[in-house]
Short mmCIF file of C-alpha atoms in Angstrom, two decimals:
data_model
loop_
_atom_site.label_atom_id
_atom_site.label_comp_id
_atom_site.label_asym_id
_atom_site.label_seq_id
_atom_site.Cartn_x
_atom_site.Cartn_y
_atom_site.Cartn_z
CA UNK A 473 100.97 143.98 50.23
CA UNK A 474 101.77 143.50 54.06
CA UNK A 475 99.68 145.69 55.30
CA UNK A 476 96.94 143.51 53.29
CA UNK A 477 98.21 140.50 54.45
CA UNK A 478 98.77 141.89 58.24
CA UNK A 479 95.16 142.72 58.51
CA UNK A 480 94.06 139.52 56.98
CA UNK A 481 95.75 137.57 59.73
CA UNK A 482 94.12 140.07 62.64
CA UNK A 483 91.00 139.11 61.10
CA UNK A 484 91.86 135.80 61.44
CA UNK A 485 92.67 136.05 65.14
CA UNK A 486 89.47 137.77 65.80
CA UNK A 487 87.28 135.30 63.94
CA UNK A 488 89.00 132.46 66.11
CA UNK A 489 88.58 134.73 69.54
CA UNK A 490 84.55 134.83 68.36
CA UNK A 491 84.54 131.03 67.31
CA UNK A 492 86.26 129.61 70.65
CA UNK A 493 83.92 132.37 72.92
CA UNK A 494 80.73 131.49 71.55
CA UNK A 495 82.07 127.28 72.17
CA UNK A 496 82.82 128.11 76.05
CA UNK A 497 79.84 129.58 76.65
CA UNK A 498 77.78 127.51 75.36
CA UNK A 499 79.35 124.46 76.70
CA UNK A 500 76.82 123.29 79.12
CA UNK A 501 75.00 119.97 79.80
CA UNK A 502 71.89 121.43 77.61
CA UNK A 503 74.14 122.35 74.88
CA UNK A 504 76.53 119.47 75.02
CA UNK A 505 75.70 116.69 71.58
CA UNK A 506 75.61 113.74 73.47
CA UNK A 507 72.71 115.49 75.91
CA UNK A 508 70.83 116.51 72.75
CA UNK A 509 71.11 113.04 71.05
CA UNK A 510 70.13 111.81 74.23
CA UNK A 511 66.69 114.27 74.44
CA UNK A 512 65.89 113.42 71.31
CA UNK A 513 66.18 109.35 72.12
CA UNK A 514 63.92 109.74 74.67
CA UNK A 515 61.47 112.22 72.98
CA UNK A 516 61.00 109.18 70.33
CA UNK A 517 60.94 106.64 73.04
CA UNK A 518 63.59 105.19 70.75
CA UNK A 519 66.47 102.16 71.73
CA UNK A 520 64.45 100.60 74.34
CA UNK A 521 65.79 97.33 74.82
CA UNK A 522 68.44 95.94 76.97
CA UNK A 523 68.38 92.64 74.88
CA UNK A 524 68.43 94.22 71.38
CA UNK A 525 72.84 95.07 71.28
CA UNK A 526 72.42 98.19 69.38
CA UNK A 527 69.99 99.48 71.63
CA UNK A 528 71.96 97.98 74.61
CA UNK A 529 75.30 100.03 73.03
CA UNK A 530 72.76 103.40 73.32
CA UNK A 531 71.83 102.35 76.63
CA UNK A 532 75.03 102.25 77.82
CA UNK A 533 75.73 105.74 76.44
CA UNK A 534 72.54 106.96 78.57
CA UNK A 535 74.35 105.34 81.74
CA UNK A 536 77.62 107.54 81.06
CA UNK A 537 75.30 110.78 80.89
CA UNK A 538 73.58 110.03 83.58
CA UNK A 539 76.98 109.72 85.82
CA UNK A 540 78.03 112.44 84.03
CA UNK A 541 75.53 114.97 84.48
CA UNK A 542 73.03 112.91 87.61
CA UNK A 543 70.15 113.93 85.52
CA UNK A 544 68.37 110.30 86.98
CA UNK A 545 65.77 110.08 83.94
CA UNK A 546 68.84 108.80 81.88
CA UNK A 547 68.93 106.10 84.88
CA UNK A 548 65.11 105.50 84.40
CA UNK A 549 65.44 105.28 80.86
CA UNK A 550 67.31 102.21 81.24
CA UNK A 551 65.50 100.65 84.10
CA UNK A 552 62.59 100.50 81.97
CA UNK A 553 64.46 99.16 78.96
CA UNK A 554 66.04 96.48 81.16
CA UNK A 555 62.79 95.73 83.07
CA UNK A 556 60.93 95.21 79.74
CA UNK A 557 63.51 92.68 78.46
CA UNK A 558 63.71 90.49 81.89
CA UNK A 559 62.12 87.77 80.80
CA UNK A 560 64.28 87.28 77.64
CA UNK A 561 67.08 86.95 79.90
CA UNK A 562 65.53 84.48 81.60
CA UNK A 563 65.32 81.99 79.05
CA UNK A 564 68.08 82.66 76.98
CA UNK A 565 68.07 79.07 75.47
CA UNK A 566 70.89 76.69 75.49
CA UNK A 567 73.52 77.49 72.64
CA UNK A 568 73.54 73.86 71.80
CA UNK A 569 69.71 74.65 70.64
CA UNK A 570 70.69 77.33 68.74
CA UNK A 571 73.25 78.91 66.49
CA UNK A 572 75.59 80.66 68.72
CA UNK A 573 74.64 84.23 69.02
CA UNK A 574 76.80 86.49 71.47
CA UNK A 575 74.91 89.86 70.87
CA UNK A 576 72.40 89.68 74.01
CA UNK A 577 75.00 89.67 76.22
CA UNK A 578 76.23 92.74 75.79
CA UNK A 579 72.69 93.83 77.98
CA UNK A 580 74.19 92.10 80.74
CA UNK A 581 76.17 94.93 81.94
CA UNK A 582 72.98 97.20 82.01
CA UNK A 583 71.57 94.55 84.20
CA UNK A 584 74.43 94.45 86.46
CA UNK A 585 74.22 98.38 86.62
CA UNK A 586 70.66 98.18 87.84
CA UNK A 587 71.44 95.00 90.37
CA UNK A 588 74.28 97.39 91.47
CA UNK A 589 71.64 100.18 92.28
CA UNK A 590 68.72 97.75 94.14
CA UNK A 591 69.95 94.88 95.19
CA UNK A 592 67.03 93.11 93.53
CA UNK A 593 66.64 89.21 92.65
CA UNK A 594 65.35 89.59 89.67
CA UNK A 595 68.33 91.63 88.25
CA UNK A 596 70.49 88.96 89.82
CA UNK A 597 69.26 86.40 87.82
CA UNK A 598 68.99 87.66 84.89
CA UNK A 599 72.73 88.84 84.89
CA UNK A 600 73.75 84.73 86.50
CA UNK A 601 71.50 83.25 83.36
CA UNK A 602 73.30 85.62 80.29
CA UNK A 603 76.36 84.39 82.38
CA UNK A 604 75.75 80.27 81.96
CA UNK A 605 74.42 81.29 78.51
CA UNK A 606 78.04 83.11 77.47
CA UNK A 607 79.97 80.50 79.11
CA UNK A 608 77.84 77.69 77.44
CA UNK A 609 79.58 78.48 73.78
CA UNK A 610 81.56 76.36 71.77
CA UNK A 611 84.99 77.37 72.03
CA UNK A 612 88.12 76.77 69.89
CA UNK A 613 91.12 74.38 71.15
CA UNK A 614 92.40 77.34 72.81
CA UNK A 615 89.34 78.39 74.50
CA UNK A 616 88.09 81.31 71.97
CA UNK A 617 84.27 81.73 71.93
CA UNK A 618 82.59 80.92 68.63
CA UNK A 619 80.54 83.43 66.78
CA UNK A 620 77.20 81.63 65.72
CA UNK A 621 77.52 78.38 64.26
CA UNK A 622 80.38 78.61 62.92
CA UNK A 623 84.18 77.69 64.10
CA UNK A 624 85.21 81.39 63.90
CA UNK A 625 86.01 84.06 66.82
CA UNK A 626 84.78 87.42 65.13
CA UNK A 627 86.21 90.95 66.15
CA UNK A 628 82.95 92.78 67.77
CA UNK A 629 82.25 89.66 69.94
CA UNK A 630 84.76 91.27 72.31
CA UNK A 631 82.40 94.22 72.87
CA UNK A 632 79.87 91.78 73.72
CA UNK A 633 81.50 89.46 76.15
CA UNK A 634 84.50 91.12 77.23
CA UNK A 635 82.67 94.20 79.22
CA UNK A 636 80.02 91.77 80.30
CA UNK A 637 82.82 89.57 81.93
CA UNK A 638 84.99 92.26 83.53
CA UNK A 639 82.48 94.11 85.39
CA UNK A 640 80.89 90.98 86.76
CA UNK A 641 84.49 90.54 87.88
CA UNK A 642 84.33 93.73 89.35
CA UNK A 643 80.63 93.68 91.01
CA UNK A 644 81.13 90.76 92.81
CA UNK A 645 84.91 91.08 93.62
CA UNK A 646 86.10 87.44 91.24
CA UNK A 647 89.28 87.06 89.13
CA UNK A 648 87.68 83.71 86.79
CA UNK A 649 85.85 86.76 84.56
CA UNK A 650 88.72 88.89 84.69
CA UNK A 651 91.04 85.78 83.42
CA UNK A 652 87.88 84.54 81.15
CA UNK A 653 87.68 88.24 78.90
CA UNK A 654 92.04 88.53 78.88
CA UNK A 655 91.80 85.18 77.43
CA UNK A 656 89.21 86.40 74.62
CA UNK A 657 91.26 89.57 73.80
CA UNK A 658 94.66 87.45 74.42
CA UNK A 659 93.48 85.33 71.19
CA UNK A 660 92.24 88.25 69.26
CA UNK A 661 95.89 89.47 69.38
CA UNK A 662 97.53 86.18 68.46
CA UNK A 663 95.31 84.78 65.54
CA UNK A 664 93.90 88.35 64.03
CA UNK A 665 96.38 90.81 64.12
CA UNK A 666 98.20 91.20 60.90
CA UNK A 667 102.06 92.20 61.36
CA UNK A 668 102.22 94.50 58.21
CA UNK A 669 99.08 96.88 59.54
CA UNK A 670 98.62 96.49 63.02
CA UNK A 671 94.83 95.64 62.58
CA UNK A 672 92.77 93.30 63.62
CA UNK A 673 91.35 90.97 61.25
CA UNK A 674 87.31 90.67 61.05
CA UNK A 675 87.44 87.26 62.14
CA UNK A 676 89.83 84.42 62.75
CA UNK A 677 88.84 80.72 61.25
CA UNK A 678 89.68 77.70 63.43
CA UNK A 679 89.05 75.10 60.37
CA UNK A 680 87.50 76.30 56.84
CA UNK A 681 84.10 76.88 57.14
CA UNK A 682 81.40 78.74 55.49
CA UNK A 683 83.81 79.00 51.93
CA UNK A 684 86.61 80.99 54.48
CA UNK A 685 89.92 79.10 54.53
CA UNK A 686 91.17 78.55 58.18
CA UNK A 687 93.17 81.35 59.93
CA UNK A 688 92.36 85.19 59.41
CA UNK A 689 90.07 86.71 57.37
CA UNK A 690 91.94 89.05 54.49
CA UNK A 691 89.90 91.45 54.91
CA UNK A 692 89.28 94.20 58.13
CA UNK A 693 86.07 95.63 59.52
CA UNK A 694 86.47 98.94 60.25
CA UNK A 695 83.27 99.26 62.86
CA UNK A 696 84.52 95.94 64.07
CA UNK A 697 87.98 97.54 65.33
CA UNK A 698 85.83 100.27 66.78
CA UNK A 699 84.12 97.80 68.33
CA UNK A 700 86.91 96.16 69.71
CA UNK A 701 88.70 99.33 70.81
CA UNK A 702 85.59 100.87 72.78
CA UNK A 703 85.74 97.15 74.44
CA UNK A 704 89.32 97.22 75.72
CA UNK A 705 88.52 101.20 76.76
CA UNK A 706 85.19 100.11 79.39
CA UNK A 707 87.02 97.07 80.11
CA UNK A 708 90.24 98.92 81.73
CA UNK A 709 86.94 101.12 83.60
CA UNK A 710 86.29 97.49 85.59
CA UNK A 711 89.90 96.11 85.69
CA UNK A 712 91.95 96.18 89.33
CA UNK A 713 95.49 97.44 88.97
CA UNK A 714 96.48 94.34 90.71
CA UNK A 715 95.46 92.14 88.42
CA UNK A 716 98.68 91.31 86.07
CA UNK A 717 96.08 91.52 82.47
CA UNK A 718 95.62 95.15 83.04
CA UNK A 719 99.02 95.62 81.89
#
């Protein structure tokens, strides 16, 4: 019986010796899941929009790769995706015309990226427009943006505006961003989080609206918190040490 079970664990070794050699040598950019997603993205000439958020999410996954591995088509990939969606940027309209809708900013970072890179006008204001636009919002008492229309501050917004705000902050050296997005995540904290779980509600009511009672929503989002923990993750990528919110 141990001489059974003795060579059943050296077969167990060797299996793992096989799995973990075969993972190290084939763990190279071409072989790597995020490079193959990526291929395959641009073999379908899929998530082409800087304005679109999903797409602008996928963009900014093609921006890590390409600092990750310089292959520069990742880098062209999104200049065209930005370049095609200018113009939308441009005339982001007025939120006061509109229901408040935070989702196009989170392209403003890709724009910043390629302003970053050329230097070029047109980059620059597209990137100073999204900014008016964002800051435009109706806000609560305390200064929380509004998702939409109504008086609500909703968890993924923070993805949206908070990386947006921080590496402006960063690009052109300002601490009113930096203060603007630890204000957003400062009121996340104090109106969403619920003491018994540690999450984040999936949004917080100002006033009852929409058949919601005011305060937090009893119910959590689970791609929300992802959402909002990805956001706090690029945002510390932007933040100066000096600057007391980092903490």
């Amino acid at each position: 019986m141990c001489i059974k079970l003795l060579k059943i664990i050296i077969h167990l070794i060797l299996s793992c010796c096989v799995f973990f050699t075969n993972t190290f040598a084939n763990n190279n950019d071409s072989n790597r899941w995020s490079v193959r997603m990526a291929e395959s993205v641009i073999t379908k000439n899929a998530y082409k929009s800087a304005y679109e958020y999903v797409s602008a999410t996928a963009m900014k996954g093609f921006r890590q790769l390409w600092q990750t591995t310089g292959d520069e088509r990742y880098s062209q990939y999104i200049k065209e995706a930005v370049d095609r969606d200018l113009q939308r940027f441009y005339s982001l309209p007025s939120p006061s015309t509109r229901p408040n809708y935070i989702d196009p900013v989170n392209g403003g970072s890709l724009i910043l990226m390629m302003y970053s890179q050329t230097k070029e006008e047109k980059y620059k204001a597209a990137f100073d427009s999204t900014l008016k636009y964002l800051l435009g919002f109706d806000r609560s008492a305390e200064g929380g943006f509004f998702h939409k229309n109504d008086p609500r501050m909703q968890i993924d917004d923070l993805y949206m505006e908070g990386e947006f705000l921080t590496e402006y902050a960063h690009v052109f050296d300002r601490t009113e961003e930096l203060d603007e997005a630890l204000l957003q995540t400062d009121l996340m904290e104090k109106y969403m989080r619920y003491s018994a779980t540690g999450l984040w509600a999936h949004a917080w009511y100002e006033e009852p609206s929409s058949g919601f009672p005011a305060g937090p929503t009893l119910f959590f989002w689970g791609r929300g918190m992802g959402w909002a923990a990805m956001a706090i993750v690029d945002m510390l990528d932007w933040w100066p040490a000096e600057h007391a919110g980092r903490d």
